[in-house]
């Protein structure tokens, strides 16, 4: 299935986003129940933080839609991908925190959970 | 020619006209197109792509042109409206009149940070977030971040940026810490003991939508950036012999070539140059 990028998702209609969101939320819940937390590869994170599931897959795989550099980890919150970007000094920013840098993706993901205050990410290239 | 006023000096009639024009722009769909533009042009400096809006020298001229676009669209609705500026070094409290019910409304409620007061409160029915990072349709804020307090930049912090006589320095990105007004004011050049300074810190202080890529969902964005624009003016007046840098396209072999806009190169999406944006006095003035 053709993945959509977050930029494209932002351009979609509210109705389409809602439809995608419901599907993605259901898929996320299913995988959360089925997958035990067993970090094996270095850089892999699978944790529940403030009630939200954070999953980080090291670079090379994951749900990349060609929107960022190869080798970049994939960060998901409750099954939805969080768009992250790397800075010149190796720090990270996310679409939730565009004006603050983080030393590692896990810290960025936790900050995003704190700022989301329970809200669901708009899906892009993810479970849908 | 119009005047951009300090927001604290606006009459209640002026506040009403400004917010009414913003709401009309939202209703027409043009506002959300502007939000999308800001998100699109936030390119991080690790990417091998042109960086025009942020983490680059064109931070000031790009946002000047962006604000002019917003302001021109407002003026098509009401010719008597201009973008006010918010001097966050003086109006530095959540109790400022800026955040009152008759202007931008206040902070978000505990729990989901939903803004409950003012013309942009979701429950008023005129401000639905459609270009968002999350599925929430309401505007969010977290003024001063009370659970982990942050203060707005001080006059001294602002002066630290304005006192630097060099506009920007190589490598022209968020790591430009060898000096340079641009990165000190944008805020990435904060000392290691601090997380934020100046422009970036203001985004953090407001919280909610203002911390993300779709920050212009909060109308406070424009008042913040109008002050950033005025600060560029103040820097030019203090250092009349200094100008926008880089003055010429970067040399072949420079890693930043093709990623940074020089003084006479066009900035997307308008294809206007930093030089053309360096003097606004034929368009508007600040009070």
Short mmCIF file of C-alpha atoms in Angstrom, two decimals:
data_model
loop_
_atom_site.label_atom_id
_atom_site.label_comp_id
_atom_site.label_asym_id
_atom_site.label_seq_id
_atom_site.Cartn_x
_atom_site.Cartn_y
_atom_site.Cartn_z
CA UNK A 1 0.00 0.00 0.00
CA UNK A 2 1.22 3.43 -0.87
CA UNK A 3 2.31 5.22 2.28
CA UNK A 4 1.31 8.80 2.79
CA UNK A 5 3.62 11.35 4.34
CA UNK A 6 2.61 13.65 7.14
CA UNK A 7 2.74 16.57 4.70
CA UNK A 8 0.18 14.80 2.58
CA UNK A 9 -1.85 13.89 5.64
CA UNK A 10 -1.93 17.57 6.58
CA UNK A 11 -3.39 18.33 3.18
CA UNK A 12 -6.12 15.74 3.43
CA UNK A 13 -9.63 16.62 4.49
CA UNK A 14 -10.71 16.43 8.09
CA UNK A 15 -13.16 13.67 7.22
CA UNK A 16 -10.49 11.52 5.63
CA UNK A 17 -8.21 12.07 8.61
CA UNK A 18 -10.90 10.94 10.99
CA UNK A 19 -11.48 7.78 8.99
CA UNK A 20 -7.75 7.03 8.88
CA UNK A 21 -7.45 7.78 12.56
CA UNK A 22 -10.05 5.27 13.63
CA UNK A 23 -8.39 2.52 11.59
CA UNK A 24 -4.94 3.39 12.90
CA UNK A 25 -6.12 3.54 16.50
CA UNK A 26 -7.66 0.09 16.24
CA UNK A 27 -4.51 -1.34 14.63
CA UNK A 28 -2.34 0.29 17.29
CA UNK A 29 -4.40 -1.17 20.10
CA UNK A 30 -4.22 -4.64 18.56
CA UNK A 31 -0.45 -4.59 18.15
CA UNK A 32 -0.02 -3.22 21.67
CA UNK A 33 -1.90 -6.19 23.06
CA UNK A 34 -0.12 -8.74 20.87
CA UNK A 35 3.49 -7.59 21.11
CA UNK A 36 5.40 -8.16 24.34
CA UNK A 37 7.98 -5.54 25.29
CA UNK A 38 11.29 -7.18 24.47
CA UNK A 39 14.00 -4.73 23.41
CA UNK A 40 16.78 -6.65 21.70
CA UNK A 41 18.50 -4.39 19.14
CA UNK A 42 20.45 -1.44 20.61
CA UNK A 43 18.38 1.69 20.26
CA UNK A 44 15.12 -0.22 20.35
CA UNK A 45 12.62 1.15 22.84
CA UNK A 46 9.27 -0.31 23.80
CA UNK A 47 7.90 1.27 26.93
CA UNK A 48 4.75 2.64 28.43
CA UNK A 49 5.29 6.22 29.53
CA UNK A 50 2.50 8.15 31.25
CA UNK A 51 0.01 5.67 29.86
CA UNK A 52 1.17 5.94 26.26
CA UNK A 53 3.13 3.29 24.38
CA UNK A 54 6.44 4.52 22.96
CA UNK A 55 8.12 2.32 20.34
CA UNK A 56 11.41 3.24 18.73
CA UNK A 57 12.91 1.16 15.94
CA UNK A 58 16.51 1.90 14.96
CA UNK A 59 17.24 3.22 11.46
CA UNK A 60 17.07 1.09 8.37
CA UNK A 61 13.57 -0.27 8.66
CA UNK A 62 10.22 0.92 9.75
CA UNK A 63 7.53 2.93 8.10
CA UNK A 64 9.55 5.40 6.10
CA UNK A 65 7.75 7.15 3.31
CA UNK A 66 10.90 8.70 1.86
CA UNK A 67 10.30 11.86 3.84
CA UNK A 68 13.48 11.73 5.87
CA UNK A 69 17.00 10.41 5.68
CA UNK A 70 17.70 6.66 5.60
CA UNK A 71 19.10 5.29 8.82
CA UNK A 72 16.85 7.43 10.96
CA UNK A 73 14.92 5.64 13.71
CA UNK A 74 11.16 5.39 13.60
CA UNK A 75 9.33 6.68 16.66
CA UNK A 76 5.73 5.61 17.30
CA UNK A 77 3.34 6.70 20.02
CA UNK A 78 0.39 4.34 20.47
CA UNK A 79 1.17 2.92 17.04
CA UNK A 80 1.23 6.26 15.21
CA UNK A 81 4.48 7.52 13.76
CA UNK A 82 5.87 10.74 15.21
CA UNK A 83 7.71 12.72 12.54
CA UNK A 84 11.21 13.41 13.83
CA UNK A 85 14.10 15.33 12.34
CA UNK A 86 17.82 15.36 13.05
CA UNK A 87 19.86 18.50 13.57
CA UNK A 88 23.41 19.23 12.48
CA UNK A 89 24.79 18.63 15.98
CA UNK A 90 23.15 15.20 16.21
CA UNK A 91 20.26 16.31 18.41
CA UNK A 92 16.63 15.69 17.49
CA UNK A 93 13.43 17.67 17.10
CA UNK A 94 9.89 16.42 16.45
CA UNK A 95 6.81 17.98 14.94
CA UNK A 96 5.46 18.32 18.48
CA UNK A 97 8.61 20.10 19.70
CA UNK A 98 10.01 22.15 16.84
CA UNK A 99 11.82 24.72 18.97
CA UNK A 100 13.55 22.42 21.45
CA UNK A 101 16.27 19.86 20.79
CA UNK A 102 16.72 16.46 22.46
CA UNK A 103 19.88 14.39 22.83
CA UNK A 104 18.16 11.11 21.96
CA UNK A 105 14.88 9.94 20.41
CA UNK A 106 13.60 8.45 23.68
CA UNK A 107 13.75 11.83 25.43
CA UNK A 108 12.05 13.42 22.40
CA UNK A 109 9.29 10.77 22.49
CA UNK A 110 8.69 11.26 26.22
CA UNK A 111 8.49 15.05 25.77
CA UNK A 112 5.98 14.52 22.97
CA UNK A 113 3.85 12.33 25.25
CA UNK A 114 3.88 15.04 27.93
CA UNK A 115 2.85 17.67 25.39
CA UNK A 116 0.21 15.54 23.70
CA UNK A 117 -1.82 15.44 26.94
CA UNK A 118 -3.68 12.39 25.70
CA UNK A 119 -4.27 13.61 22.14
CA UNK A 120 -3.71 11.15 19.29
CA UNK A 121 -1.18 11.93 16.56
CA UNK A 122 -2.45 12.41 13.04
CA UNK A 123 -1.38 9.21 11.29
CA UNK A 124 1.05 9.21 8.39
CA UNK A 125 2.66 6.24 6.72
CA UNK A 126 1.74 4.20 9.76
CA UNK A 127 -0.66 1.45 10.69
CA UNK A 128 -3.30 2.67 8.24
CA UNK B 1 1.94 52.66 4.54
CA UNK B 2 0.59 51.44 7.84
CA UNK B 3 1.78 51.28 11.43
CA UNK B 4 2.30 48.16 13.48
CA UNK B 5 1.44 48.98 17.06
CA UNK B 6 2.51 47.53 20.36
CA UNK B 7 -0.38 45.25 21.30
CA UNK B 8 -0.63 46.80 24.77
CA UNK B 9 -1.61 50.16 23.21
CA UNK B 10 -4.48 48.88 21.07
CA UNK B 11 -7.94 50.23 21.82
CA UNK B 12 -10.72 47.73 22.39
CA UNK B 13 -12.13 48.71 18.95
CA UNK B 14 -8.77 47.89 17.31
CA UNK B 15 -8.59 44.53 19.08
CA UNK B 16 -12.06 43.73 17.89
CA UNK B 17 -11.23 44.61 14.27
CA UNK B 18 -8.01 42.59 14.34
CA UNK B 19 -9.62 39.46 15.78
CA UNK B 20 -12.62 39.78 13.46
CA UNK B 21 -10.34 39.93 10.40
CA UNK B 22 -8.37 36.90 11.62
CA UNK B 23 -11.59 34.95 12.14
CA UNK B 24 -12.76 35.86 8.64
CA UNK B 25 -9.44 34.68 7.18
CA UNK B 26 -9.94 31.41 9.04
CA UNK B 27 -13.49 31.06 7.76
CA UNK B 28 -12.34 31.52 4.16
CA UNK B 29 -9.71 28.78 4.42
CA UNK B 30 -6.82 31.14 3.66
CA UNK B 31 -5.57 31.02 7.25
CA UNK B 32 -5.05 27.27 7.17
CA UNK B 33 -3.07 27.58 3.94
CA UNK B 34 -0.69 29.88 5.81
CA UNK B 35 -0.32 27.34 8.62
CA UNK B 36 0.57 24.69 6.04
CA UNK B 37 3.23 26.96 4.51
CA UNK B 38 5.01 27.38 7.86
CA UNK B 39 5.08 23.64 8.46
CA UNK B 40 6.32 22.92 4.95
CA UNK B 41 9.31 25.26 5.18
CA UNK B 42 10.59 24.03 8.53
CA UNK B 43 13.53 21.97 7.26
CA UNK B 44 16.08 20.77 9.84
CA UNK B 45 19.74 21.48 9.26
CA UNK B 46 20.82 17.85 9.00
CA UNK B 47 18.79 17.49 5.79
CA UNK B 48 20.65 18.13 2.54
CA UNK B 49 17.91 20.47 1.36
CA UNK B 50 17.33 24.18 1.12
CA UNK B 51 16.60 25.64 4.58
CA UNK B 52 14.78 28.88 4.18
CA UNK B 53 12.49 29.42 7.17
CA UNK B 54 14.45 28.23 10.18
CA UNK B 55 17.95 27.30 11.33
CA UNK B 56 19.32 29.55 8.60
CA UNK B 57 20.20 33.19 7.85
CA UNK B 58 16.94 33.74 5.97
CA UNK B 59 14.99 33.21 9.23
CA UNK B 60 14.40 37.02 9.43
CA UNK B 61 13.58 37.91 5.80
CA UNK B 62 11.53 34.74 5.28
CA UNK B 63 9.34 35.51 8.30
CA UNK B 64 9.10 39.19 7.27
CA UNK B 65 7.66 38.15 3.92
CA UNK B 66 5.43 35.55 5.58
CA UNK B 67 3.97 38.14 7.96
CA UNK B 68 3.42 40.53 5.06
CA UNK B 69 1.40 37.84 3.32
CA UNK B 70 -0.76 37.41 6.41
CA UNK B 71 -1.11 41.15 6.88
CA UNK B 72 -2.05 41.80 3.23
CA UNK B 73 -4.74 39.15 3.46
CA UNK B 74 -6.10 40.73 6.65
CA UNK B 75 -6.13 44.12 4.96
CA UNK B 76 -8.19 42.79 2.08
CA UNK B 77 -10.81 42.04 4.72
CA UNK B 78 -10.33 45.25 6.72
CA UNK B 79 -7.94 47.87 5.32
CA UNK B 80 -7.60 49.45 8.77
CA UNK B 81 -5.96 46.39 10.36
CA UNK B 82 -2.26 45.72 10.81
CA UNK B 83 -0.33 43.09 12.78
CA UNK B 84 0.36 44.22 16.34
CA UNK B 85 3.61 43.24 18.04
CA UNK B 86 4.10 41.71 21.47
CA UNK B 87 7.14 42.86 23.42
CA UNK B 88 7.58 39.76 25.56
CA UNK B 89 10.35 41.37 27.59
CA UNK B 90 7.81 43.73 29.18
CA UNK B 91 4.39 42.03 28.88
CA UNK B 92 5.70 38.84 30.41
CA UNK B 93 2.80 37.51 32.46
CA UNK B 94 -0.16 35.27 31.67
CA UNK B 95 -2.18 38.09 33.26
CA UNK B 96 -1.18 40.53 30.48
CA UNK B 97 -4.07 42.14 28.58
CA UNK B 98 -2.80 40.23 25.52
CA UNK B 99 -4.36 37.07 26.98
CA UNK B 100 -7.68 38.66 27.99
CA UNK B 101 -11.07 37.53 26.70
CA UNK B 102 -11.33 40.52 24.33
CA UNK B 103 -8.08 39.71 22.52
CA UNK B 104 -6.27 36.35 22.24
CA UNK B 105 -7.92 34.57 25.17
CA UNK B 106 -6.00 32.84 27.95
CA UNK B 107 -4.14 29.64 28.70
CA UNK B 108 -5.46 26.11 28.23
CA UNK B 109 -7.35 24.22 30.90
CA UNK B 110 -5.71 21.51 33.00
CA UNK B 111 -5.87 18.09 31.42
CA UNK B 112 -5.99 18.70 27.69
CA UNK B 113 -4.77 22.34 27.52
CA UNK B 114 -7.81 23.39 25.55
CA UNK B 115 -8.14 27.19 25.33
CA UNK B 116 -11.51 28.05 26.92
CA UNK B 117 -11.66 31.86 26.66
CA UNK B 118 -11.48 34.53 23.96
CA UNK B 119 -12.44 34.55 20.27
CA UNK B 120 -10.24 31.53 19.41
CA UNK B 121 -11.72 29.16 21.99
CA UNK B 122 -12.99 26.07 20.17
CA UNK B 123 -16.33 26.20 21.94
CA UNK B 124 -17.06 29.60 20.34
CA UNK B 125 -17.30 27.71 17.06
CA UNK B 126 -14.99 29.91 14.97
CA UNK B 127 -11.60 28.28 15.45
CA UNK B 128 -11.26 24.66 14.44
CA UNK B 129 -7.72 23.37 13.99
CA UNK B 130 -7.54 21.47 10.71
CA UNK B 131 -3.81 21.59 9.88
CA UNK B 132 -2.60 19.92 13.03
CA UNK B 133 -0.11 17.35 14.27
CA UNK B 134 -2.75 15.71 16.46
CA UNK B 135 -6.37 14.83 15.91
CA UNK B 136 -7.52 17.44 18.42
CA UNK B 137 -9.59 20.15 16.75
CA UNK B 138 -9.14 22.73 19.53
CA UNK B 139 -6.40 25.31 20.08
CA UNK B 140 -4.07 24.46 22.98
CA UNK B 141 -1.82 26.60 25.22
CA UNK B 142 0.14 26.18 28.41
CA UNK B 143 1.24 29.73 29.29
CA UNK B 144 4.37 29.76 31.43
CA UNK B 145 4.27 25.96 31.69
CA UNK B 146 3.28 26.00 35.40
CA UNK B 147 4.15 22.34 36.07
CA UNK B 148 7.76 23.08 35.02
CA UNK B 149 7.92 26.88 34.94
CA UNK B 150 9.71 28.82 32.25
CA UNK B 151 10.05 32.61 32.04
CA UNK B 152 9.96 34.76 28.95
CA UNK B 153 13.27 36.18 27.66
CA UNK B 154 14.56 39.18 29.58
CA UNK B 155 15.65 42.52 28.12
CA UNK B 156 19.26 41.49 28.87
CA UNK B 157 18.85 38.25 26.95
CA UNK B 158 17.48 40.16 23.98
CA UNK B 159 20.30 42.69 24.21
CA UNK B 160 22.86 39.84 24.13
CA UNK B 161 21.61 39.08 20.61
CA UNK B 162 21.25 42.68 19.43
CA UNK B 163 24.78 43.58 20.61
CA UNK B 164 26.36 41.09 18.21
CA UNK B 165 27.57 43.09 15.19
CA UNK B 166 27.72 40.07 12.86
CA UNK B 167 24.48 39.05 11.18
CA UNK B 168 25.23 35.33 10.95
CA UNK B 169 28.24 33.02 10.75
CA UNK B 170 29.19 29.69 9.14
CA UNK B 171 27.91 27.02 9.14
CA UNK B 172 24.72 29.15 8.94
CA UNK B 173 22.62 26.67 10.90
CA UNK B 174 21.49 25.89 14.45
CA UNK B 175 25.09 25.15 15.44
CA UNK B 176 26.36 28.62 14.49
CA UNK B 177 27.68 29.52 17.92
CA UNK B 178 30.82 31.47 17.03
CA UNK B 179 28.66 34.58 17.27
CA UNK B 180 25.96 35.95 15.06
CA UNK B 181 22.81 37.91 15.76
CA UNK B 182 20.56 35.49 13.84
CA UNK B 183 21.21 32.34 15.83
CA UNK B 184 21.31 34.22 19.14
CA UNK B 185 17.89 35.68 18.43
CA UNK B 186 16.41 32.56 16.85
CA UNK B 187 17.63 30.89 20.03
CA UNK B 188 19.67 27.82 19.15
CA UNK B 189 22.85 29.53 20.31
CA UNK B 190 21.77 29.49 23.96
CA UNK B 191 24.60 28.70 26.39
CA UNK B 192 24.80 25.00 27.24
CA UNK B 193 23.51 25.69 30.76
CA UNK B 194 20.22 26.92 29.28
CA UNK B 195 17.81 25.15 27.00
CA UNK B 196 16.33 28.09 25.17
CA UNK B 197 16.73 31.75 24.46
CA UNK B 198 14.74 34.50 22.78
CA UNK B 199 12.54 33.40 19.82
CA UNK B 200 12.55 29.66 20.59
CA UNK B 201 11.92 30.27 24.28
CA UNK B 202 8.79 32.30 23.56
CA UNK B 203 7.35 29.38 21.59
CA UNK B 204 8.04 27.16 24.64
CA UNK B 205 6.50 29.63 27.10
CA UNK B 206 3.20 29.75 25.21
CA UNK B 207 3.13 25.96 24.85
CA UNK B 208 0.44 23.90 23.12
CA UNK B 209 0.32 24.44 19.37
CA UNK B 210 3.07 27.06 19.59
CA UNK B 211 5.74 24.43 20.33
CA UNK B 212 5.15 22.50 17.11
CA UNK B 213 5.49 22.79 13.37
CA UNK B 214 1.97 24.14 13.01
CA UNK B 215 2.59 26.97 15.50
CA UNK B 216 0.64 29.57 13.43
CA UNK B 217 -2.56 27.78 14.48
CA UNK B 218 -2.22 30.12 17.48
CA UNK B 219 -2.78 33.76 16.42
CA UNK B 220 -0.19 34.70 19.08
CA UNK B 221 2.36 33.48 16.49
CA UNK B 222 1.95 36.67 14.43
CA UNK B 223 2.36 39.03 17.39
CA UNK B 224 5.46 37.14 18.50
CA UNK B 225 6.99 37.29 15.03
CA UNK B 226 6.09 40.94 14.53
CA UNK B 227 8.29 41.66 17.56
CA UNK B 228 11.04 39.41 16.12
CA UNK B 229 10.74 41.52 12.94
CA UNK B 230 11.04 44.74 14.95
CA UNK B 231 14.14 43.33 16.68
CA UNK B 232 15.77 42.88 13.26
CA UNK B 233 15.12 46.62 12.75
CA UNK B 234 16.73 47.47 16.07
CA UNK B 235 19.78 45.38 15.18
CA UNK B 236 20.13 47.17 11.82
CA UNK B 237 19.94 50.56 13.52
CA UNK B 238 22.59 49.60 16.08
CA UNK B 239 24.94 48.17 13.43
CA UNK B 240 24.43 50.29 10.29
CA UNK B 241 27.64 48.95 8.75
CA UNK B 242 26.54 45.33 9.05
CA UNK B 243 24.28 43.56 6.62
CA UNK B 244 22.72 40.24 5.76
CA UNK B 245 25.17 37.37 5.37
CA UNK B 246 26.14 35.37 3.39
CA UNK B 247 26.46 38.25 0.93
CA UNK B 248 27.21 35.94 -2.01
CA UNK B 249 26.29 32.35 -2.84
CA UNK B 250 28.55 29.90 -1.03
CA UNK B 251 31.55 28.48 -2.89
CA UNK B 252 31.57 25.14 -4.65
CA UNK B 253 32.66 22.58 -2.08
CA UNK B 254 31.01 24.34 0.85
CA UNK B 255 28.70 21.79 2.49
CA UNK B 256 26.07 24.51 2.97
CA UNK B 257 25.99 25.43 -0.72
CA UNK B 258 22.45 24.96 -2.02
CA UNK B 259 21.11 24.77 1.54
CA UNK B 260 21.41 28.43 2.55
CA UNK B 261 19.99 31.57 0.91
CA UNK B 262 22.50 34.33 0.12
CA UNK B 263 21.59 38.04 0.03
CA UNK B 264 20.48 38.11 -3.62
CA UNK B 265 19.06 34.63 -3.96
CA UNK B 266 15.30 34.05 -4.17
CA UNK B 267 13.42 32.65 -1.18
CA UNK B 268 10.59 30.20 -1.87
CA UNK B 269 7.64 30.24 -2.03
CA UNK B 270 7.64 33.91 -3.09
CA UNK B 271 10.97 34.16 -4.94
CA UNK B 272 11.88 37.40 -3.22
CA UNK B 273 15.43 38.00 -1.99
CA UNK B 274 16.71 38.86 1.50
CA UNK B 275 17.98 42.16 0.07
CA UNK B 276 14.44 43.05 -1.10
CA UNK B 277 13.16 42.29 2.41
CA UNK B 278 15.89 44.10 4.34
CA UNK B 279 14.11 47.46 4.43
CA UNK B 280 10.40 47.59 5.19
CA UNK B 281 10.03 51.37 5.54
CA UNK B 282 8.14 51.79 2.28
CA UNK B 283 5.55 49.26 3.47
CA UNK B 284 5.00 49.78 7.18
CA UNK B 285 6.51 51.34 10.28
CA UNK B 286 6.61 50.42 13.95
CA UNK B 287 5.26 52.77 16.58
#
